[in-house]
Each structure stands twice: as structure tokens, then as C-alpha cells.
Coordinates of C-alpha atoms and ligand atoms in Angstrom, one line a residue:
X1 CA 76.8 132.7 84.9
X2 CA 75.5 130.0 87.2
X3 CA 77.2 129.8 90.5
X4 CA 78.2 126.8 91.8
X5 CA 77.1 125.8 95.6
X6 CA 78.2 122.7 97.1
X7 CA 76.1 121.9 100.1
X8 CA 77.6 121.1 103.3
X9 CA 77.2 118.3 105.6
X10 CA 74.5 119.3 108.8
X11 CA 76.0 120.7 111.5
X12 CA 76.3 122.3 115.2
X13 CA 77.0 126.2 115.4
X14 CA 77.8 127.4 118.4
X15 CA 78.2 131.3 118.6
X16 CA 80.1 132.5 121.7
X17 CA 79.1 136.4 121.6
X18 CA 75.9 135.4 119.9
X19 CA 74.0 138.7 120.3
X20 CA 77.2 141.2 119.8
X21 CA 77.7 143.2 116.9
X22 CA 80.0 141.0 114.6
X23 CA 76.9 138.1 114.9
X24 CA 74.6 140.5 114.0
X25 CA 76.4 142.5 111.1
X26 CA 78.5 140.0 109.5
X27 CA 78.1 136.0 111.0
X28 CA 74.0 135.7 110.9
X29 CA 73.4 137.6 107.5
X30 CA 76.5 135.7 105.8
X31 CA 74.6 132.0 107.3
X32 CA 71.4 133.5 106.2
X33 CA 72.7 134.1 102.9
X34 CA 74.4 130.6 102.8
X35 CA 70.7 129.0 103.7
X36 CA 69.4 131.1 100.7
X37 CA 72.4 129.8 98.5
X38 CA 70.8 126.1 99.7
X39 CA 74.3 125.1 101.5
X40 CA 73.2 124.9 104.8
X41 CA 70.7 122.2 105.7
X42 CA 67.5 122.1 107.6
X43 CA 68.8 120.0 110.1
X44 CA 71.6 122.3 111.1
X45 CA 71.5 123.9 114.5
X46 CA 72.3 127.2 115.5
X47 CA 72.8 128.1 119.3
X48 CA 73.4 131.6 120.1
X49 CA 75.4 131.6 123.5
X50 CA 75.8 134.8 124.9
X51 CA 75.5 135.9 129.1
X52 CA 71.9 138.4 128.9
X53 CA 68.6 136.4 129.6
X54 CA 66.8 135.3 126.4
X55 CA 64.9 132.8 125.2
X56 CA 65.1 131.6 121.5
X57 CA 61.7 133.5 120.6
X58 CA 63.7 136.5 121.5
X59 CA 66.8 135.3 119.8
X60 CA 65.2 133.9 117.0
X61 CA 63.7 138.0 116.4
X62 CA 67.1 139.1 117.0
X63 CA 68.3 137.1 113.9
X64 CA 65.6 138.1 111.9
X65 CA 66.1 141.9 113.1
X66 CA 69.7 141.4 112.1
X67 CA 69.3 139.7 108.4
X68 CA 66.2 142.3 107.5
X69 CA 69.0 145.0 108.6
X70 CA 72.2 143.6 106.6
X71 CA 71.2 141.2 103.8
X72 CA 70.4 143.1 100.4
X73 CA 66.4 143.1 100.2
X74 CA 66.1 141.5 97.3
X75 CA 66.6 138.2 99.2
X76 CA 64.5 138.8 102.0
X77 CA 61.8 135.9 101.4
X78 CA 59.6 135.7 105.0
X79 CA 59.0 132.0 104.1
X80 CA 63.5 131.5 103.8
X81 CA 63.6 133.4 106.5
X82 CA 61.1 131.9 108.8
X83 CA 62.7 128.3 107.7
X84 CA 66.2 129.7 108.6
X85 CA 64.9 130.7 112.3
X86 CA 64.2 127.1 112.9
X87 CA 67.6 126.4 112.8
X88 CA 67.7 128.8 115.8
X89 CA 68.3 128.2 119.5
X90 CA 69.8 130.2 122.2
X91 CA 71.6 129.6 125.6
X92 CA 72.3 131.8 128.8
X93 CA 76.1 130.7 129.0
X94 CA 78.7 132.4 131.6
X95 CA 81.6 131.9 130.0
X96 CA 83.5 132.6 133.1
X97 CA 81.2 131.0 135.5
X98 CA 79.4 127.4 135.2
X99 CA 75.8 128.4 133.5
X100 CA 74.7 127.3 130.9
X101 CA 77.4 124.3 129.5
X102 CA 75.9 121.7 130.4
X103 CA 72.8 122.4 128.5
X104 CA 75.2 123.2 125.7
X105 CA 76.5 120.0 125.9
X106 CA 72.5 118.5 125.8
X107 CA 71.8 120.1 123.0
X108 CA 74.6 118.9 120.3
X109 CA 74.1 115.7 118.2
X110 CA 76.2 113.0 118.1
X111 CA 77.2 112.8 114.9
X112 CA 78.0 116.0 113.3
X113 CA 80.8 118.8 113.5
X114 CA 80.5 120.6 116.0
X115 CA 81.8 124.8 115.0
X116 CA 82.6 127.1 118.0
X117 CA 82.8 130.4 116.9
X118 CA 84.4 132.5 119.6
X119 CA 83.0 136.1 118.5
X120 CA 83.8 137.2 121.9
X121 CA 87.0 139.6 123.4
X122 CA 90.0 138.1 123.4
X123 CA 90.1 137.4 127.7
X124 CA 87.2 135.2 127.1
X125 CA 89.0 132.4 124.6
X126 CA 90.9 130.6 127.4
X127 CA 88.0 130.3 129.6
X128 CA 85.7 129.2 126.8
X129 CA 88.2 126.6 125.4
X130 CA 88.5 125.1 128.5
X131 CA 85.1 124.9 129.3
X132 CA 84.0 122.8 125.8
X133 CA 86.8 120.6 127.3
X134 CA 85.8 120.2 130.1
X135 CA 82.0 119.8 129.8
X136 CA 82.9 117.2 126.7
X137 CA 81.3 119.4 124.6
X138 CA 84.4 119.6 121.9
X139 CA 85.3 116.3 120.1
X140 CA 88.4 115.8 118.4
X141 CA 87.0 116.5 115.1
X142 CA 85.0 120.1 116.3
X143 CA 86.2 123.1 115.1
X144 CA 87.0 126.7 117.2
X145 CA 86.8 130.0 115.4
X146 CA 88.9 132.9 117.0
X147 CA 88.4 136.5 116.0
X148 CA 91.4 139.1 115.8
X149 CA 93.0 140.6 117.9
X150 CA 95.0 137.4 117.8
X151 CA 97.0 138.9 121.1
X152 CA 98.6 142.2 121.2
X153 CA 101.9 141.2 120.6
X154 CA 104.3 138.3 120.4
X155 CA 104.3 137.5 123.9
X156 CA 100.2 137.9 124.2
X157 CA 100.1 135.8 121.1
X158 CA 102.7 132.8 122.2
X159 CA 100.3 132.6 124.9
X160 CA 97.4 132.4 123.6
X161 CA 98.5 129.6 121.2
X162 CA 99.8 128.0 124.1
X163 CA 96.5 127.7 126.2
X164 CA 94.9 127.4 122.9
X165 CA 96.8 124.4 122.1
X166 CA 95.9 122.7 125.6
X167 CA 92.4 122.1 124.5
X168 CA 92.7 122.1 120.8
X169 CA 95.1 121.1 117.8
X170 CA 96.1 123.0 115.4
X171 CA 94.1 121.5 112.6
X172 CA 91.1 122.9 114.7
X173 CA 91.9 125.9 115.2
X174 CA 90.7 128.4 112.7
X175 CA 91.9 131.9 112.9
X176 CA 89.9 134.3 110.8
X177 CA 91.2 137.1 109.3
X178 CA 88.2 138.3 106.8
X179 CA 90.7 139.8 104.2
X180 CA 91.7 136.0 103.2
X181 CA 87.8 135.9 102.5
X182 CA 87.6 138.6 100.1
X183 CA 86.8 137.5 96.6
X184 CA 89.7 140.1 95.4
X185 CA 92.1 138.4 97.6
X186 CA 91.7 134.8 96.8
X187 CA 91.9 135.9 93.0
X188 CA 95.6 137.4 93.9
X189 CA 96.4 133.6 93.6
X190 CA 94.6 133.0 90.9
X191 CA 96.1 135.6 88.6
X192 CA 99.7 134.5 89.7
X193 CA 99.3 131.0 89.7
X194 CA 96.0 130.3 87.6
X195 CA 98.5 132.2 84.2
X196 CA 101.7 131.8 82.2
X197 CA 101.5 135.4 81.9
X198 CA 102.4 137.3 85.6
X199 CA 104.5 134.9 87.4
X200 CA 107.7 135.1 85.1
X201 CA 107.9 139.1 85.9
X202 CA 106.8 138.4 88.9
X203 CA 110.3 139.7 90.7
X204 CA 112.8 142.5 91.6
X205 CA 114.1 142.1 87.8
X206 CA 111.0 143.6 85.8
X207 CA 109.0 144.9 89.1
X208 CA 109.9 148.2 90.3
X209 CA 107.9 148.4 93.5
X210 CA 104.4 147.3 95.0
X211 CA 101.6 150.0 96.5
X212 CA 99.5 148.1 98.7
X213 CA 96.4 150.4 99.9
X214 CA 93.6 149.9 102.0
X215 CA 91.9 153.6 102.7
X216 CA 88.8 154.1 104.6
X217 CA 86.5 157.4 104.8
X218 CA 85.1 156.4 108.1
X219 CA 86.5 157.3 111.7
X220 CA 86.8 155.3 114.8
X221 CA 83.7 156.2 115.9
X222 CA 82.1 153.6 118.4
X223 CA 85.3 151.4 118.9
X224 CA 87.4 154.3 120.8
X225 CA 88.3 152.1 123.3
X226 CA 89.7 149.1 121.8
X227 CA 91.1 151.7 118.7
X228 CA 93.5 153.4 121.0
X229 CA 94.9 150.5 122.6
X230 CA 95.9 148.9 118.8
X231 CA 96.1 151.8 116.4
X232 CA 96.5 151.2 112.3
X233 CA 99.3 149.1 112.8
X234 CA 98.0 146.2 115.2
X235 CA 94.5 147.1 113.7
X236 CA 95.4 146.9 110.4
X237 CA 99.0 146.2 109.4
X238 CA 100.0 143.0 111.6
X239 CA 97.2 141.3 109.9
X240 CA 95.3 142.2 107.1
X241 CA 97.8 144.5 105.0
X242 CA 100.8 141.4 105.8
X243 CA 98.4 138.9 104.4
X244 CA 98.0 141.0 101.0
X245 CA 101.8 141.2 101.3
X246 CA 102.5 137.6 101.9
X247 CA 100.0 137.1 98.9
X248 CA 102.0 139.1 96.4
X249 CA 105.2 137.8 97.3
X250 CA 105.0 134.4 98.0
X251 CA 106.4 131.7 96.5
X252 CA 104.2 129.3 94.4
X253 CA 103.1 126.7 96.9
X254 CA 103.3 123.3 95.6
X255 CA 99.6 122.8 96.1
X256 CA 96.7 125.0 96.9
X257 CA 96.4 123.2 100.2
X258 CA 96.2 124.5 103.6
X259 CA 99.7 123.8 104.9
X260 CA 101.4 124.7 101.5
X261 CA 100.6 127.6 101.5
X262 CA 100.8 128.4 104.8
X263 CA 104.0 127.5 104.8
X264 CA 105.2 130.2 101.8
X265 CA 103.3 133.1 104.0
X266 CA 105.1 132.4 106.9
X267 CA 108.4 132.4 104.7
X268 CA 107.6 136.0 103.9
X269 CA 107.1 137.4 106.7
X270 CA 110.2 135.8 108.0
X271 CA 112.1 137.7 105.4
X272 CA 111.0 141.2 105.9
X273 CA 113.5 143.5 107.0
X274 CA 113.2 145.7 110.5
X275 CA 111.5 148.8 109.0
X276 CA 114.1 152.2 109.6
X277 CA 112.3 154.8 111.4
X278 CA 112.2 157.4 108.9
X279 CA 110.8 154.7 106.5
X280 CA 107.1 155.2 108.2
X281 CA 104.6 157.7 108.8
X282 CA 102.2 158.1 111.4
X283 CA 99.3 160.1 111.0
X284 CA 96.4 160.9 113.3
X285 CA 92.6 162.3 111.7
X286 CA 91.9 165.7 112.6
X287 CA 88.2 167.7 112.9
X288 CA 86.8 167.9 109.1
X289 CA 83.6 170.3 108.2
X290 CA 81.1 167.9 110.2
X291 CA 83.0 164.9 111.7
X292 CA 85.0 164.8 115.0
X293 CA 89.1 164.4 115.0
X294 CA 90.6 161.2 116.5
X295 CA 91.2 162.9 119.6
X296 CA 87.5 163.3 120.3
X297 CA 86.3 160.0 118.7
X298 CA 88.4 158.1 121.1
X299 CA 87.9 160.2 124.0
X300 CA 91.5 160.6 124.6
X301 CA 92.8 164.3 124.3
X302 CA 96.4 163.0 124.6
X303 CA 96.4 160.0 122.9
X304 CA 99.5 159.1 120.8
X305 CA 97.8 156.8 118.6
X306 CA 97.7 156.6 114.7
X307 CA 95.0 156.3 112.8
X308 CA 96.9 156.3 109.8
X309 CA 100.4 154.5 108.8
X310 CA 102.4 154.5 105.8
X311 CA 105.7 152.7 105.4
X312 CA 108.8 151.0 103.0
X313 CA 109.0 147.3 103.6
X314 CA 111.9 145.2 102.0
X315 CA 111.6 141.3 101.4
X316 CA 115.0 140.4 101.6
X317 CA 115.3 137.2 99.5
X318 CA 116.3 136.5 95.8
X319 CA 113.2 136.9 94.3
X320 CA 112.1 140.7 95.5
X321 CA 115.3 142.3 97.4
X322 CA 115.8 145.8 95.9
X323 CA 111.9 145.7 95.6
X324 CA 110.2 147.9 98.1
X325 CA 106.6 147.2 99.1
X326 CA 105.1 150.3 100.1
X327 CA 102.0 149.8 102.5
X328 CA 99.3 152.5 102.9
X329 CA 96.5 152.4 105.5
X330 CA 94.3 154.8 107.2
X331 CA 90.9 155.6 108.5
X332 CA 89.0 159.1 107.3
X333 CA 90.1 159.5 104.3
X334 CA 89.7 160.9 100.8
X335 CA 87.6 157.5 99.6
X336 CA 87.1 153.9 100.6
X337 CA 89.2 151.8 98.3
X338 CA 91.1 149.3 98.6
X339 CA 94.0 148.0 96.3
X340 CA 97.2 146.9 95.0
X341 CA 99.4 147.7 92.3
X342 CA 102.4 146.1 91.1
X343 CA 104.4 148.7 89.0
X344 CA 106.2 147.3 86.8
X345 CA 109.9 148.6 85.1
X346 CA 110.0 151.1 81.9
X347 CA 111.2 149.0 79.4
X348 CA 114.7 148.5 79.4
X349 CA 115.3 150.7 75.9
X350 CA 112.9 152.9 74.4
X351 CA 112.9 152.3 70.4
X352 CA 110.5 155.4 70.4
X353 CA 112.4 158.0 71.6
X354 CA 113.2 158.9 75.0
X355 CA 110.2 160.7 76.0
X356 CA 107.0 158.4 74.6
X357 CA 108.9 154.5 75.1
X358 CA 109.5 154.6 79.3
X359 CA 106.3 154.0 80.2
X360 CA 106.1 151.3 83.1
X361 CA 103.1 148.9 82.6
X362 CA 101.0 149.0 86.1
X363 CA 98.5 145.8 87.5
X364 CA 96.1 147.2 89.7
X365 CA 94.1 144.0 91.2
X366 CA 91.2 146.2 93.3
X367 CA 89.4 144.6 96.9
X368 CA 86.7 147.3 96.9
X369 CA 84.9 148.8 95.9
X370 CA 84.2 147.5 92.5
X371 CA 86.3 145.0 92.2
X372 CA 88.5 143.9 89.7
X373 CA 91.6 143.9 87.7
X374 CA 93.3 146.8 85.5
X375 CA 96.6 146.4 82.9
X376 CA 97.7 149.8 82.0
X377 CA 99.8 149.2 78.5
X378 CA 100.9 151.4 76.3
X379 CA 100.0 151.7 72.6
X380 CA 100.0 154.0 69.6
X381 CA 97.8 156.5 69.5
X382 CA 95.4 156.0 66.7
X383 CA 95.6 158.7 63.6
X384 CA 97.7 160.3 61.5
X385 CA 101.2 162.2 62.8
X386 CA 104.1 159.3 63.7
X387 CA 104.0 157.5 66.5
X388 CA 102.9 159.3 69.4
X389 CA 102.2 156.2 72.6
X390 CA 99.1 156.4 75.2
X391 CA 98.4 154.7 77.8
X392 CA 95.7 153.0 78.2
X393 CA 94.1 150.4 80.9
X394 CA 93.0 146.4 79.6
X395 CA 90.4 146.8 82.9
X396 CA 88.4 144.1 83.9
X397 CA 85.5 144.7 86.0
X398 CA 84.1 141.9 88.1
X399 CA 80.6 142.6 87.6
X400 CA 80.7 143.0 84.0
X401 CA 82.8 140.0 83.1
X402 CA 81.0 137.5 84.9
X403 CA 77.6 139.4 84.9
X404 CA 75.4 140.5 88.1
X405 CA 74.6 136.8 89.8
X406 CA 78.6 136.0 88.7
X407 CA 79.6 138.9 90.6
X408 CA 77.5 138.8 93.5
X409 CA 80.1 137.2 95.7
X410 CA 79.7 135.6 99.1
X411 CA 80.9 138.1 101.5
X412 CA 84.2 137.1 103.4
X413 CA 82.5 136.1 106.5
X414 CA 80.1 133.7 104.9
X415 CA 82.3 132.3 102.6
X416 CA 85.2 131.4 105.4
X417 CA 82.6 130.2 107.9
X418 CA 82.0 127.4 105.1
X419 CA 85.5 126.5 105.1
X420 CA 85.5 125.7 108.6
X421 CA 82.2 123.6 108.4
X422 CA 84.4 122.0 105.6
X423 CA 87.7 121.5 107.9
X424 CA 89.4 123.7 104.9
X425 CA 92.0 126.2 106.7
X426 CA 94.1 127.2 103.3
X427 CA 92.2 130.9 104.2
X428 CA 93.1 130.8 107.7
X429 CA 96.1 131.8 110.3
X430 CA 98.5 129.2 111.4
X431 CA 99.8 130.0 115.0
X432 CA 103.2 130.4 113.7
X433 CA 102.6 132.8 111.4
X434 CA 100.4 135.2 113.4
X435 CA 103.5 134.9 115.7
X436 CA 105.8 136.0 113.0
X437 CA 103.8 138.9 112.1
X438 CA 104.3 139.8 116.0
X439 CA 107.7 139.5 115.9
X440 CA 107.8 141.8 112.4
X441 CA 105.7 144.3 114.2
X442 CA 106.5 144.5 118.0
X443 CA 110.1 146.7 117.3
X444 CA 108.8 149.1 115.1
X445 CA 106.0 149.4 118.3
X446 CA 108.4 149.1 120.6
X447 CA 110.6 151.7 118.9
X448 CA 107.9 154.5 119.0
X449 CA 106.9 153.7 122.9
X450 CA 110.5 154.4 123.7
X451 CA 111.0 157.7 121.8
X452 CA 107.5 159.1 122.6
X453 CA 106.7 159.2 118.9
X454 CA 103.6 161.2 118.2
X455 CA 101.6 160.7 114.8
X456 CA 101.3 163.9 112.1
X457 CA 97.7 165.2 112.3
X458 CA 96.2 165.0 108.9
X459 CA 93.0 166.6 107.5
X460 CA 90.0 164.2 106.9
X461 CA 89.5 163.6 103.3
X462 CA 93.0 164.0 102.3
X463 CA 95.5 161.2 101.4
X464 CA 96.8 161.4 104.7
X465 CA 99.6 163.3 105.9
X466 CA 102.5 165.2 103.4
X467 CA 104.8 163.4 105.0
X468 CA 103.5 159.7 103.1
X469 CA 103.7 161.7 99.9
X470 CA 107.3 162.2 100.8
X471 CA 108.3 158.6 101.8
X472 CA 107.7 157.6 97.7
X473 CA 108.8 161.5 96.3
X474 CA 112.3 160.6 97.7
X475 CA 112.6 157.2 96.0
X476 CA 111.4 159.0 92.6
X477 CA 107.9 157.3 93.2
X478 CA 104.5 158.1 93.7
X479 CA 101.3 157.0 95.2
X480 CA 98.3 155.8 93.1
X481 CA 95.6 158.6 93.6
X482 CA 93.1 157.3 96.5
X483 CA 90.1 157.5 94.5
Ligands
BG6_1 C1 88.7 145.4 110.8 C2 89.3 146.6 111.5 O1 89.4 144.2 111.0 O2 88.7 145.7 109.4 C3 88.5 147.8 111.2 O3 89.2 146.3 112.9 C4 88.4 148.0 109.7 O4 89.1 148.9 111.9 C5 87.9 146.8 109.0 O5 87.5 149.1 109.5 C6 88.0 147.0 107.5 O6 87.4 145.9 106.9 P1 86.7 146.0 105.4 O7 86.3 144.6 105.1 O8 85.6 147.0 105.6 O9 87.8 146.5 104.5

């Protein structure tokens, strides 16, 4: 399968945070990778801003260092990756002092778009976006990109869109959430709305419930601080697992266009019920064999914090009420893997015989690892002796249908950064909906803050505490296997 690249225009990158970690692990190996692809031009520019003294030898190493370190080998190339350097420059900037604008400001051409990507923390967006401002360095057509944590709650957030929006409209603001930039994720809407097939079952009628997983092996290791203050649900849950959820259960947009489908997220987040207390989980990692519990990784010995959360979410409108959405998420635990599955009903009489006709069919679309798609149907065994039923999966690996250069998909990072160059937000955050998501999420918070919950150590490796298993057990459900 030939993959199809569509070069971009030239134009200025400006990296806010240009020597942290997320430039060097995800936004210079994704732009290296782009180069590679042939979608960046030569006469882009790249300026790494960032407040230690360098000079763009030193940068220009650092970017090297960083795609030697996280691109695949097989497309290291010294003459791609010298050529990509060129695009390289780099700028001592205080973003809360004066240094450094106005030779950001000398240094952009007239006549391209201009990207700000703010890979900064969040106390530095404010002072940055007014600083483009006022230094004239941002032009009504330039584009800002702004990292989560989007605020820490619907107050932080309001805010933040507020001062946002005094340097910047919306239609330049791009608020990444690298889950909308996951092959997997964007194929969710191509499977409902790309087929005849899904979309008429596609309710509380024929679908018994949704699992939505996203399970990690690794700890908090390294990120303790900024861990403890957010935990799985504003690390995880207000973002990333909602946007799966708003994927699954939105209505069909009229177009695949940014606002369109905005639009239909922000409808279901509207609709989700207040979650009932004893309709989540908490759990918190504890020591395995070799790796440290929570409690040591974030140096905390009495922190309250979950590093894992299960709960039973409700869309309440005609299409899915009576549909629960059960949403799993957790750090340490039996495997990485990442997936939904939409169980569907038994069939509504069994022609077979009680036992061998209930069988409900199951779509399991998978983010990673190995991603892909899975049917489980049921047919007849083959051989002799009546009609005994099995089930077996229609699966559909990625890699094998659309062979190894089909399946070698952009990462999310380098694949959204290209939208922005493009002025294409249909895989970004509106303000509005972040602010929903707030609004979804801030009781339940608020709710444990005010009862001093405290989260149910689990073991690392395991699925996470008992207590998850027993959220589905009691609704006569269970959990797909984390595996
Ligand atoms: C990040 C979270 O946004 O997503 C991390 O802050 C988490 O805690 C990561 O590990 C998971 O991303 P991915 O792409 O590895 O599933």
C-alpha cells in the first residue's frame, strides 16, 4: 500500500519549551518523521525557544540526539537528518521577562503561518500569549498549540479560555489532546460512519453496554509531582477516556468538519449523568516484586490520590439511555492495552436452544498495541453431531490488512501537528467542550475532597482492585481480560 502524503505549505515553528521532554520524545521525532515523509519543506523554520543559554549548534545536536533516540532506526539517514537540522534555530526567550521576543519577532517571514506550540506548564500560556501579542509576532492567521492540563477544573479552565481568547480566536487555538491523533481513534469514525453495517445497532436497543479501557504497566515514576495534584481522573478521564466516549456515542455529524463535529462531542458530554458514588472505584498501585508503590513514586506517604479509576457512566438521551458505558483506566497494571468494546445484546430468541443461541456478538476496535478491529460471531461448529455454536472472532489486524508501510502510521503527535500547519481543528478541543468535561468531572472530585475518600490499594500487575470487578459482577457483566 502506498501512503499518501500531501505536502504542506512552508512554515514558522515556534516551540515554547523547546528543549523539554515532550519536544524531545514526541514533537521533534514526529517533524523529523514528517520531513522523511517529504511534507515538510526545506524552507520551513524551526525555532526552539526555551529560557537555558544555547546556541543553535547546541540545539541543532539536541534535535539530532532526540530523533537518533525516538525515531525507529531504520529511518535514520545522516544526509535527512543533517538536511532536517537546517531547518533548525534556537532562541534564549524569558517567557516571563522581555528576552528574547524581539528577536523572535526578527526571525519570522512575512508570508507564511506562523505555529506557536506552547509545550510549556500551564502558568506560562498567559504570559506567552500575550507576549506574541504584544511583540506583533502573532498574526491573525498564526496558530497556538496548548498542551493538557487544559486547567484543573472548570473554573481554571473558564479562565484560561478567557485570557486565551484576549489574544487569540478560537479558530487559532488548537488544543491537543494526542488520543484524537491515534490512528485507532480516528478509525472509530470511520467504522460508524464510513459503513451501513454498525450505525443501525448502533443504540440502547441492540447494545448492551460499552467497556472503554486504557491500561498501562508503567508507574508514575518521574512525574510524582504533577501525578498527585491530577490523579487518573483529571490525568486521564476528563480528557482522553471522554474523547473515546464522545466518539462512540455521538451523533453522526453532518460533515466531517471541525465544528460539526465538535458540536456532537460537546452534546455528549452535556448528557452524561452525575456519576453515584458507589458507581466508581479508586484504586492506588502498591509495591510489586521489583517496582515501588504509588506512595513512594510520588513521594507522598499520605497521598490520597488514585492511580487507578473505574466507573458506570449513563448518556441520558434517546439513543443510549439504559446503556451504561463502563470506563477503565489505571497505571501499573497487568499489560498495556488499550481498547473498546461495544457488547452487543443476545439475540432476542434463541432458535438453537437455550444454552448454544444467547451469545452476544462483541466489536473490540483496539488503540494499542496492535491495532485493530475484532467481530466476535457466532457459528456452527464444523463436523458431524447437530448443531453445536462457537464463537469465533472476524479480527482484523492493521498490519496485516494494509501490509507493513500501510500500517506504519504517523504517530499522534506528528500527524496533529500537520493539522494545525493545515488550520484543520476537526481533532482538536473546542473551549467549550474542555469546559464541559470540567463541569462532568469537578463533582465527582469535589465529592471525594469532601468525604476524605481514600483509593483501594491494588497489587501491580493485576486488573486493579476487586472492587472494579464488582462494579460490572452486580450488573451481571464482566470486564474484557486486560491482556
Ligand atoms: C498522558 C498522560 O496524557 O497520556 C500519561 O499524562 C499517560 O499519564 C499517557 O501515560 C498515555 O498516553 P499513550 O499514548 O501512551 O496511551
Amino acid at each position: 500500500m502506498v501512503s499518501r502524503v500531501i505536502p504542506v505549505d512552508n512554515f514558522d515553528l515556534v516551540i515554547f519549551g523547546g528543549t523539554g521532554d515532550l519536544a524531545r520524545r514526541k514533537i521533534l521525532p514526529g517533524l523529523y518523521r514528517r520531513f522523511v515523509a517529504g511534507q515538510i519543506p526545506d524552507e520551513t523554520r524551526i525555532i526552539g525557544a526555551a529560557r537555558s543559554e544555547h546556541d543553535d549548534d547546541d540545539y541543532r545536536h539536541f534535535v539530532q540526539d532526540a530523533v537518533c533516540e525516538f525515531v525507529a532506526s531504520k529511518k535514520h539517514d545522516q544526509e535527512q537528518i543533517n538536511a532536517f537540522l537546517k531547518l533548525f534555530f534556537y532562541v534564549k526567550t524569558d517567557a516571563l521577562g522581555e528576552e528574547g521576543w524581539d528577536k523572535i519577532a526578527s526571525m519570522m517571514k512575512p508570508d507564511v503561518i506562523r505555529v506557536f506550540y506552547f509545550s510549556v506548564g500551564p502558568r506560562l500560556f498567559s504570559p506567552i500569549a500575550e507576549r506574541l501579542h504584544r511583540f506583533e509576532i502573532a498574526q491573525d492567521d498564526s496558530r497556538i498549540v496548548v498542551e493538557k492540563p487544559f486547567g484543573r477544573d472548570l473554573e481554571t479552565a473558564r479562565a484560561l479560555n478567557q485570557e486565551l481568547a484576549s489574544h487569540f480566536d478560537e479558530h487559532q487555538i488548537f488544543r491537543i489532546d494526542h488520543y484524537l491523533g491515534k490512528e485507532t481513534v480516528q478509525n472509530l469514525m470511520a467504522v460508524r460512519f464510513g459503513n451501513i453495517l454498525f450505525e443501525p445497532l448502533w443504540n440502547s436497543q441492540y447494545v448492551d453496554h460499552i467497556q472503554i479501557t486504557v491500561a498501562e504497566t508503567v508507574g508514575v515514576g518521574g512525574r510524582g509531582g504533577y501525578y498527585d495534584k491530577s490523579g487518573a481522573i483529571r490525568d486521564m478521564v476528563q480528557n482522553h477516556l471522554m474523547q473515546l466516549l464522545c466518539l462512540i456515542a455521538m451523533e453522526p455529524p453532518s460533515q466531517f468538519e471541525h465544528d460539526a463535529v465538535r458540536d456532537e462531542k460537546l452534546k455528549v458530554i452535556r448528557a452524561l449523568d452525575p456519576v453515584e458514588r458507589d458507581e466508581i472505584v479508586r484504586g492506588q498501585y502498591g509495591a510489586g516484586d521489583d517496582s515501588s508503590s504509588y506512595l513512594e513514586d510520588s513521594e507522598n506517604p499520605e497521598s490520597t490520590t488514585e492511580s487507578f479509576i473505574a466507573m458506570k457512566v449513563q448518556v441520558s438521551n434517546w439513543r443510549w439511555k439504559g446503556t451504561p458505558i463502563y470506563l477503565r483506566t489505571g497505571k501499573r497494571l497487568r499489560a498495556r492495552a488499550s481498547e473498546i468494546a461495544v457488547v452487543f445484546k443476545d439475540p432476542p430468541h434463541s432458535i438453537f436452544g437455550q444454552q448454544d443461541g444467547r451469545r452476544g456478538n462483541v466489536l473490540v476496535i483496539r488503540l494499542q498495541p496492535d491495532e485493530g478491529m475484532n467481530l466476535r460471531v457466532t457459528i456452527k461448529e464444523p463436523g458431524p453431531g447437530g448443531m453445536r455454536l462457537i464463537e469465533v472472532p472476524l479480527d482484523m489486524s492493521f498490519a496485516e490488512a494494509l501490509g507493513e508501510d500501510g500500517a506504519d502510521f504517523p504517530d499522534a503527535y506528528e500527524r496533529l501537528i500537520m493539522d494545525v500547519v493545515r488550520g484543520n481543528q476537526t481533532l482538536f478541543m473546542r473551549g467549550d467542550e474542555v469546559e464541559a468535561a470540567w463541569a462532568w468531572t469537578d463533582p465527582i472530585i469535589e465529592a471525594w475532597q469532601e468525604r476524605g475518600d481514600k483509593p483501594i490499594t491494588y497489587d501491580t500487575g493485576s486488573s486493579g482492585p476487586d472492587d472494579a470487578l464488582a462494579l460490572l459482577h452486580r450488573d451481571g457483566r464482566r470486564w474484557r481480560e486486560i491482556k
